[in-house]
Amino acid sequence: KEIHLPLFAPEEKGHFVDNRDVAAMHILVGEHPRATGEIFNCCGPKATTGKEFAALVEEIIPTANVKFGYPWGVAQGVIEFDMSKMERLLGYRPHYTISDSLRFIFDWVNKGGLENMK
């Protein structure tokens, strides 16, 4: 099966974040008094290269034919984001790695994905 990654090339870095971490961060920022007036980055625990992303996909789906060049990567390049402010002020660190996210999505799709939400 052909799978197009959201990166242009193996050496490109992307900062992916699990939706469960996004939700937790938004709730924390909405409730924590030290967050008032602050701006925080919302990202995963570390930047992931296209090569690392491809290896994870191939580990989960051994028959995958991984392709690069998907246009989501337009704004990526080699940018890395920093969440140290969120950890320093609010004590929050992301819980889910890119591997956790990909496995969760793969399992969800195999269990029927959106079809089970009707």
PDB file of C-alpha atoms in Angstrom, residues 3 15 18 22 31 34 39 42 46 53 58 68 70 73 75 78 81 87-88 90 94-95 98 101-102 105 116:
ATOM      1  CA  ILE A   3       1.528   5.866   1.977  1.00  0.00           C
ATOM      2  CA  HIS A  15       7.175  18.535  14.663  1.00  0.00           C
ATOM      3  CA  ASP A  18      -0.770  13.877  19.206  1.00  0.00           C
ATOM      4  CA  VAL A  22      -3.186  19.072  22.144  1.00  0.00           C
ATOM      5  CA  GLU A  31      -7.433  26.565  33.653  1.00  0.00           C
ATOM      6  CA  ARG A  34       0.095  31.246  35.251  1.00  0.00           C
ATOM      7  CA  ILE A  39       1.775  32.208  24.420  1.00  0.00           C
ATOM      8  CA  CYS A  42       2.021  23.102  21.236  1.00  0.00           C
ATOM      9  CA  LYS A  46      10.776  15.994  19.646  1.00  0.00           C
ATOM     10  CA  PHE A  53       8.789   8.789  10.273  1.00  0.00           C
ATOM     11  CA  GLU A  58       7.250   0.562   7.890  1.00  0.00           C
ATOM     12  CA  PHE A  68       7.810  11.588   0.301  1.00  0.00           C
ATOM     13  CA  TYR A  70       3.331  15.460   0.264  1.00  0.00           C
ATOM     14  CA  GLY A  73       5.724  19.803   4.521  1.00  0.00           C
ATOM     15  CA  ALA A  75       6.259  25.076   6.146  1.00  0.00           C
ATOM     16  CA  VAL A  78      14.409  22.028   9.549  1.00  0.00           C
ATOM     17  CA  PHE A  81       9.890  23.995  18.246  1.00  0.00           C
ATOM     18  CA  GLU A  87       7.020  22.778  31.181  1.00  0.00           C
ATOM     19  CA  ARG A  88       8.660  25.557  33.196  1.00  0.00           C
ATOM     20  CA  LEU A  90       2.800  24.907  33.905  1.00  0.00           C
ATOM     21  CA  PRO A  94       3.779  15.881  25.989  1.00  0.00           C
ATOM     22  CA  HIS A  95       2.842  12.309  26.833  1.00  0.00           C
ATOM     23  CA  ILE A  98       5.058  10.019  17.127  1.00  0.00           C
ATOM     24  CA  SER A 101       0.308   8.410  17.647  1.00  0.00           C
ATOM     25  CA  LEU A 102       0.912   6.331  14.524  1.00  0.00           C
ATOM     26  CA  ILE A 105      -4.228   5.826  14.341  1.00  0.00           C
ATOM     27  CA  ASN A 116     -17.739   3.163  14.195  1.00  0.00           C
TER      28      ASN A 116
END
